[in-house]
């Protein structure tokens, strides 16, 4: 079965190159004829790992190509994902699978509700990749890909293809717990790193702020029946800060590069869900307001 990868950016490129070189049939879907032409001129996708770069001529096509899609890996940002799937929705075969790589929460649910006939598999990834040029990806950080389907615990039958491609992965019966846990960690770290304009390692200087955010996030997770994701949250946040002390968070990097952030699917989503559950989260709400004001001041979308 052919994989279709929608979004040839950092993570989409990282997945596509590894699948392609393992001989797994796949096609990239690029958003416009101009981008397809640029891609062909580049000669494919380059993946750089441990200092060595290799280019792979992964076949590519446009969203309106006239062939069915049975397995779609959506590798766009959370704010683009639903619209991107809509562009290829008429090509989805009956019972197609949609694999969602987005960080945060909200985009996955929107897609699962809009295309209920497809099996939506959610993925929480802690791998790291960035683009050094348009079609050149650097594999920057080892990590894990947790996969799961909140509606169907049966593992996907193609996990062996990920094994064959050397893509680290594990199926989980509780993907929502993984996604909530990562969202909470991102909510505690990323906005503070932007507002204090610092590397993750400088955040323990704001310990009181971190602690109260973790308390509120813990309350929120428990109200959402995600007690496991709340367990020892502050400890884990401090561990992540230590392990990534030299890094700037992804949100900090987005802001520094003048790119839209995924704020709406991280702390924005946390505040929306808190309101739905009647959980009082004043520190999170203030942090969201400050972050949105900061983004607007820099001409970046606040959603
Ligand atoms: P990216 O910006 O590098 O890539 C997204 C790609 O999607 C871009 O090439 C963009 O042109 C393309 N795209 C957008 N709309 C499209 C459309 N309609 N049709 C076709 N292509 C379209 O983003 P990324 O860093 O790969 O992140 C993707 C998701 O993965 C995000 O939610 C991010 O938070 C998550 N994630 C990324 C990393 C990482 O290290 N990069 C790690 C973990 C999670
Ligand atoms: O996931 C991260 C990010 O920067 O988005 C870490 C490094 C864990 C910080 O929240």
mmCIF file of N, CA and C in Angstrom, residues 211-293:
data_model
loop_
_atom_site.group_PDB
_atom_site.id
_atom_site.type_symbol
_atom_site.label_atom_id
_atom_site.label_comp_id
_atom_site.label_asym_id
_atom_site.label_seq_id
_atom_site.Cartn_x
_atom_site.Cartn_y
_atom_site.Cartn_z
ATOM 1 N N UNK A 211 6.010 26.453 38.870
ATOM 2 C CA UNK A 211 5.274 25.602 39.820
ATOM 3 C C UNK A 211 3.777 25.876 39.747
ATOM 4 N N UNK A 212 3.405 27.151 39.709
ATOM 5 C CA UNK A 212 1.961 27.414 39.709
ATOM 6 C C UNK A 212 1.339 26.997 38.374
ATOM 7 N N UNK A 213 2.098 27.121 37.277
ATOM 8 C CA UNK A 213 1.556 26.648 35.993
ATOM 9 C C UNK A 213 1.360 25.131 36.028
ATOM 10 N N UNK A 214 2.340 24.419 36.597
ATOM 11 C CA UNK A 214 2.216 22.953 36.672
ATOM 12 C C UNK A 214 1.039 22.553 37.561
ATOM 13 N N UNK A 215 0.796 23.306 38.637
ATOM 14 C CA UNK A 215 -0.367 23.014 39.492
ATOM 15 C C UNK A 215 -1.660 23.141 38.684
ATOM 16 N N UNK A 216 -1.769 24.244 37.959
ATOM 17 C CA UNK A 216 -3.001 24.453 37.173
ATOM 18 C C UNK A 216 -3.139 23.407 36.063
ATOM 19 N N UNK A 217 -2.015 23.082 35.418
ATOM 20 C CA UNK A 217 -2.076 22.071 34.341
ATOM 21 C C UNK A 217 -2.466 20.717 34.918
ATOM 22 N N UNK A 218 -1.964 20.399 36.111
ATOM 23 C CA UNK A 218 -2.333 19.150 36.779
ATOM 24 C C UNK A 218 -3.836 19.106 37.050
ATOM 25 N N UNK A 219 -4.388 20.223 37.548
ATOM 26 C CA UNK A 219 -5.840 20.281 37.811
ATOM 27 C C UNK A 219 -6.622 20.051 36.520
ATOM 28 N N UNK A 220 -6.136 20.691 35.455
ATOM 29 C CA UNK A 220 -6.825 20.559 34.168
ATOM 30 C C UNK A 220 -6.787 19.108 33.685
ATOM 31 N N UNK A 221 -5.617 18.480 33.755
ATOM 32 C CA UNK A 221 -5.489 17.103 33.264
ATOM 33 C C UNK A 221 -6.404 16.172 34.059
ATOM 34 N N UNK A 222 -6.441 16.357 35.375
ATOM 35 C CA UNK A 222 -7.302 15.483 36.195
ATOM 36 C C UNK A 222 -8.776 15.703 35.834
ATOM 37 N N UNK A 223 -9.153 16.957 35.548
ATOM 38 C CA UNK A 223 -10.551 17.225 35.175
ATOM 39 C C UNK A 223 -10.903 16.581 33.832
ATOM 40 N N UNK A 224 -9.885 16.367 32.991
ATOM 41 C CA UNK A 224 -10.111 15.726 31.676
ATOM 42 C C UNK A 224 -9.916 14.217 31.755
ATOM 43 N N UNK A 225 -9.943 13.657 32.930
ATOM 44 C CA UNK A 225 -9.714 12.204 33.120
ATOM 45 C C UNK A 225 -8.334 11.786 32.630
ATOM 46 N N UNK A 226 -7.351 12.672 32.814
ATOM 47 C CA UNK A 226 -5.986 12.354 32.377
ATOM 48 C C UNK A 226 -5.049 12.386 33.580
ATOM 49 N N UNK A 227 -5.460 11.671 34.651
ATOM 50 C CA UNK A 227 -4.660 11.708 35.883
ATOM 51 C C UNK A 227 -3.243 11.177 35.644
ATOM 52 N N UNK A 228 -3.102 10.159 34.783
ATOM 53 C CA UNK A 228 -1.754 9.615 34.516
ATOM 54 C C UNK A 228 -0.844 10.691 33.918
ATOM 55 N N UNK A 229 -1.428 11.504 33.059
ATOM 56 C CA UNK A 229 -0.624 12.545 32.404
ATOM 57 C C UNK A 229 -0.245 13.649 33.395
ATOM 58 N N UNK A 230 -0.985 13.711 34.520
ATOM 59 C CA UNK A 230 -0.702 14.747 35.523
ATOM 60 C C UNK A 230 0.363 14.301 36.524
ATOM 61 N N UNK A 231 0.651 12.995 36.541
ATOM 62 C CA UNK A 231 1.511 12.441 37.586
ATOM 63 C C UNK A 231 2.918 13.048 37.544
ATOM 64 N N UNK A 232 3.339 13.624 38.664
ATOM 65 C CA UNK A 232 4.707 14.184 38.780
ATOM 66 C C UNK A 232 5.048 15.154 37.651
ATOM 67 N N UNK A 233 4.073 15.949 37.241
ATOM 68 C CA UNK A 233 4.269 16.820 36.072
ATOM 69 C C UNK A 233 5.424 17.801 36.276
ATOM 70 N N UNK A 234 5.428 18.454 37.447
ATOM 71 C CA UNK A 234 6.465 19.474 37.658
ATOM 72 C C UNK A 234 7.871 18.844 37.605
ATOM 73 N N UNK A 235 7.993 17.653 38.205
ATOM 74 C CA UNK A 235 9.293 16.962 38.165
ATOM 75 C C UNK A 235 9.733 16.722 36.733
ATOM 76 N N UNK A 236 8.765 16.270 35.912
ATOM 77 C CA UNK A 236 9.142 15.972 34.525
ATOM 78 C C UNK A 236 9.474 17.245 33.760
ATOM 79 N N UNK A 237 8.732 18.311 34.042
ATOM 80 C CA UNK A 237 9.031 19.588 33.379
ATOM 81 C C UNK A 237 10.469 20.005 33.707
ATOM 82 N N UNK A 238 10.851 19.843 34.973
ATOM 83 C CA UNK A 238 12.217 20.226 35.369
ATOM 84 C C UNK A 238 13.257 19.323 34.693
ATOM 85 N N UNK A 239 12.895 18.044 34.539
ATOM 86 C CA UNK A 239 13.821 17.123 33.864
ATOM 87 C C UNK A 239 13.985 17.505 32.391
ATOM 88 N N UNK A 240 12.854 17.840 31.746
ATOM 89 C CA UNK A 240 12.920 18.226 30.320
ATOM 90 C C UNK A 240 13.746 19.498 30.176
ATOM 91 N N UNK A 241 13.551 20.432 31.110
ATOM 92 C CA UNK A 241 14.322 21.684 31.073
ATOM 93 C C UNK A 241 15.815 21.377 31.178
ATOM 94 N N UNK A 242 16.146 20.465 32.071
ATOM 95 C CA UNK A 242 17.562 20.119 32.251
ATOM 96 C C UNK A 242 18.119 19.436 30.999
ATOM 97 N N UNK A 243 17.307 18.503 30.458
ATOM 98 C CA UNK A 243 17.780 17.752 29.282
ATOM 99 C C UNK A 243 17.894 18.631 28.043
ATOM 100 N N UNK A 244 17.125 19.729 28.001
ATOM 101 C CA UNK A 244 17.130 20.587 26.801
ATOM 102 C C UNK A 244 17.660 21.987 27.156
ATOM 103 N N UNK A 245 18.500 22.032 28.219
ATOM 104 C CA UNK A 245 18.929 23.328 28.766
ATOM 105 C C UNK A 245 19.530 24.261 27.713
ATOM 106 N N UNK A 246 20.246 23.684 26.755
ATOM 107 C CA UNK A 246 20.927 24.524 25.766
ATOM 108 C C UNK A 246 20.038 24.933 24.604
ATOM 109 N N UNK A 247 18.853 24.349 24.545
ATOM 110 C CA UNK A 247 17.972 24.584 23.380
ATOM 111 C C UNK A 247 17.049 25.762 23.608
ATOM 112 N N UNK A 248 16.655 26.368 22.515
ATOM 113 C CA UNK A 248 15.515 27.276 22.534
ATOM 114 C C UNK A 248 14.281 26.430 22.196
ATOM 115 N N UNK A 249 13.169 26.660 22.867
ATOM 116 C CA UNK A 249 11.972 25.866 22.592
ATOM 117 C C UNK A 249 11.516 26.108 21.148
ATOM 118 N N UNK A 250 10.688 25.195 20.644
ATOM 119 C CA UNK A 250 10.216 25.323 19.253
ATOM 120 C C UNK A 250 9.432 26.627 19.066
ATOM 121 N N UNK A 251 8.687 27.042 20.113
ATOM 122 C CA UNK A 251 7.906 28.278 19.992
ATOM 123 C C UNK A 251 8.852 29.494 19.943
ATOM 124 N N UNK A 252 9.889 29.433 20.732
ATOM 125 C CA UNK A 252 10.882 30.514 20.709
ATOM 126 C C UNK A 252 11.500 30.606 19.318
ATOM 127 N N UNK A 253 11.830 29.446 18.732
ATOM 128 C CA UNK A 253 12.441 29.441 17.390
ATOM 129 C C UNK A 253 11.472 29.994 16.357
ATOM 130 N N UNK A 254 10.190 29.604 16.479
ATOM 131 C CA UNK A 254 9.186 30.134 15.528
ATOM 132 C C UNK A 254 9.152 31.655 15.600
ATOM 133 N N UNK A 255 9.078 32.187 16.830
ATOM 134 C CA UNK A 255 8.969 33.646 16.998
ATOM 135 C C UNK A 255 10.225 34.332 16.449
ATOM 136 N N UNK A 256 11.383 33.792 16.790
ATOM 137 C CA UNK A 256 12.641 34.408 16.340
ATOM 138 C C UNK A 256 12.722 34.427 14.812
ATOM 139 N N UNK A 257 12.144 33.390 14.170
ATOM 140 C CA UNK A 257 12.197 33.331 12.707
ATOM 141 C C UNK A 257 10.979 33.971 12.049
ATOM 142 N N UNK A 258 10.156 34.667 12.844
ATOM 143 C CA UNK A 258 8.988 35.361 12.292
ATOM 144 C C UNK A 258 7.930 34.409 11.751
ATOM 145 N N UNK A 259 7.881 33.184 12.297
ATOM 146 C CA UNK A 259 6.898 32.195 11.817
ATOM 147 C C UNK A 259 5.717 32.123 12.771
ATOM 148 N N UNK A 260 4.569 31.782 12.217
ATOM 149 C CA UNK A 260 3.379 31.570 13.042
ATOM 150 C C UNK A 260 3.665 30.445 14.050
ATOM 151 N N UNK A 261 3.155 30.596 15.271
ATOM 152 C CA UNK A 261 3.334 29.546 16.281
ATOM 153 C C UNK A 261 2.081 28.662 16.332
ATOM 154 N N UNK A 262 2.163 27.579 17.092
ATOM 155 C CA UNK A 262 1.010 26.688 17.262
ATOM 156 C C UNK A 262 0.300 26.987 18.593
ATOM 157 N N UNK A 263 0.379 28.253 19.023
ATOM 158 C CA UNK A 263 -0.154 28.660 20.333
ATOM 159 C C UNK A 263 -1.582 28.173 20.577
ATOM 160 N N UNK A 264 -2.398 28.244 19.525
ATOM 161 C CA UNK A 264 -3.807 27.907 19.680
ATOM 162 C C UNK A 264 -4.035 26.432 20.017
ATOM 163 N N UNK A 265 -3.053 25.576 19.650
ATOM 164 C CA UNK A 265 -3.206 24.136 19.855
ATOM 165 C C UNK A 265 -2.442 23.675 21.103
ATOM 166 N N UNK A 266 -1.776 24.635 21.764
ATOM 167 C CA UNK A 266 -1.024 24.316 22.982
ATOM 168 C C UNK A 266 -1.700 25.034 24.142
ATOM 169 N N UNK A 267 -1.158 26.181 24.567
ATOM 170 C CA UNK A 267 -1.762 26.848 25.730
ATOM 171 C C UNK A 267 -3.174 27.362 25.405
ATOM 172 N N UNK A 268 -3.425 27.717 24.151
ATOM 173 C CA UNK A 268 -4.782 28.155 23.764
ATOM 174 C C UNK A 268 -5.786 27.026 23.983
ATOM 175 N N UNK A 269 -5.395 25.822 23.571
ATOM 176 C CA UNK A 269 -6.277 24.656 23.739
ATOM 177 C C UNK A 269 -6.456 24.345 25.225
ATOM 178 N N UNK A 270 -5.366 24.454 25.999
ATOM 179 C CA UNK A 270 -5.453 24.180 27.445
ATOM 180 C C UNK A 270 -6.477 25.129 28.077
ATOM 181 N N UNK A 271 -6.412 26.413 27.724
ATOM 182 C CA UNK A 271 -7.338 27.382 28.329
ATOM 183 C C UNK A 271 -8.780 27.135 27.880
ATOM 184 N N UNK A 272 -8.957 26.772 26.600
ATOM 185 C CA UNK A 272 -10.324 26.486 26.118
ATOM 186 C C UNK A 272 -10.922 25.292 26.857
ATOM 187 N N UNK A 273 -10.140 24.221 26.988
ATOM 188 C CA UNK A 273 -10.655 23.008 27.636
ATOM 189 C C UNK A 273 -10.896 23.276 29.129
ATOM 190 N N UNK A 274 -10.026 24.086 29.745
ATOM 191 C CA UNK A 274 -10.225 24.424 31.163
ATOM 192 C C UNK A 274 -11.577 25.113 31.327
ATOM 193 N N UNK A 275 -11.865 26.027 30.430
ATOM 194 C CA UNK A 275 -13.143 26.745 30.507
ATOM 195 C C UNK A 275 -14.324 25.777 30.348
ATOM 196 N N UNK A 276 -14.191 24.853 29.365
ATOM 197 C CA UNK A 276 -15.278 23.871 29.152
ATOM 198 C C UNK A 276 -15.531 23.030 30.393
ATOM 199 N N UNK A 277 -14.457 22.714 31.134
ATOM 200 C CA UNK A 277 -14.599 21.862 32.321
ATOM 201 C C UNK A 277 -14.793 22.662 33.602
ATOM 202 N N UNK A 278 -14.834 23.973 33.494
ATOM 203 C CA UNK A 278 -15.008 24.811 34.679
ATOM 204 C C UNK A 278 -13.799 24.759 35.614
ATOM 205 N N UNK A 279 -12.606 24.528 35.062
ATOM 206 C CA UNK A 279 -11.392 24.513 35.894
ATOM 207 C C UNK A 279 -10.811 25.932 35.901
ATOM 208 N N UNK A 280 -10.493 26.402 37.101
ATOM 209 C CA UNK A 280 -9.988 27.775 37.226
ATOM 210 C C UNK A 280 -8.468 27.771 36.998
ATOM 211 N N UNK A 281 -8.022 28.469 35.959
ATOM 212 C CA UNK A 281 -6.593 28.464 35.610
ATOM 213 C C UNK A 281 -6.120 29.904 35.326
ATOM 214 N N UNK A 282 -6.100 30.756 36.375
ATOM 215 C CA UNK A 282 -5.761 32.172 36.143
ATOM 216 C C UNK A 282 -4.339 32.396 35.635
ATOM 217 N N UNK A 283 -3.379 31.572 36.101
ATOM 218 C CA UNK A 283 -1.990 31.790 35.661
ATOM 219 C C UNK A 283 -1.834 31.427 34.183
ATOM 220 N N UNK A 284 -2.498 30.344 33.780
ATOM 221 C CA UNK A 284 -2.442 29.967 32.358
ATOM 222 C C UNK A 284 -3.114 31.027 31.492
ATOM 223 N N UNK A 285 -4.259 31.537 31.986
ATOM 224 C CA UNK A 285 -5.000 32.542 31.207
ATOM 225 C C UNK A 285 -4.159 33.811 31.038
ATOM 226 N N UNK A 286 -3.503 34.230 32.120
ATOM 227 C CA UNK A 286 -2.656 35.439 32.045
ATOM 228 C C UNK A 286 -1.483 35.204 31.100
ATOM 229 N N UNK A 287 -0.891 34.006 31.196
ATOM 230 C CA UNK A 287 0.250 33.690 30.323
ATOM 231 C C UNK A 287 -0.184 33.718 28.851
ATOM 232 N N UNK A 288 -1.369 33.165 28.578
ATOM 233 C CA UNK A 288 -1.866 33.172 27.193
ATOM 234 C C UNK A 288 -2.062 34.604 26.702
ATOM 235 N N UNK A 289 -2.670 35.440 27.567
ATOM 236 C CA UNK A 289 -2.886 36.850 27.175
ATOM 237 C C UNK A 289 -1.571 37.548 26.886
ATOM 238 N N UNK A 290 -0.595 37.326 27.778
ATOM 239 C CA UNK A 290 0.719 37.981 27.589
ATOM 240 C C UNK A 290 1.378 37.496 26.296
ATOM 241 N N UNK A 291 1.257 36.199 26.048
ATOM 242 C CA UNK A 291 1.876 35.641 24.850
ATOM 243 C C UNK A 291 1.209 36.198 23.595
ATOM 244 N N UNK A 292 -0.117 36.256 23.619
ATOM 245 C CA UNK A 292 -0.833 36.760 22.442
ATOM 246 C C UNK A 292 -0.484 38.230 22.180
ATOM 247 N N UNK A 293 -0.389 39.020 23.260
ATOM 248 C CA UNK A 293 -0.025 40.433 23.094
ATOM 249 C C UNK A 293 1.389 40.537 22.510
#
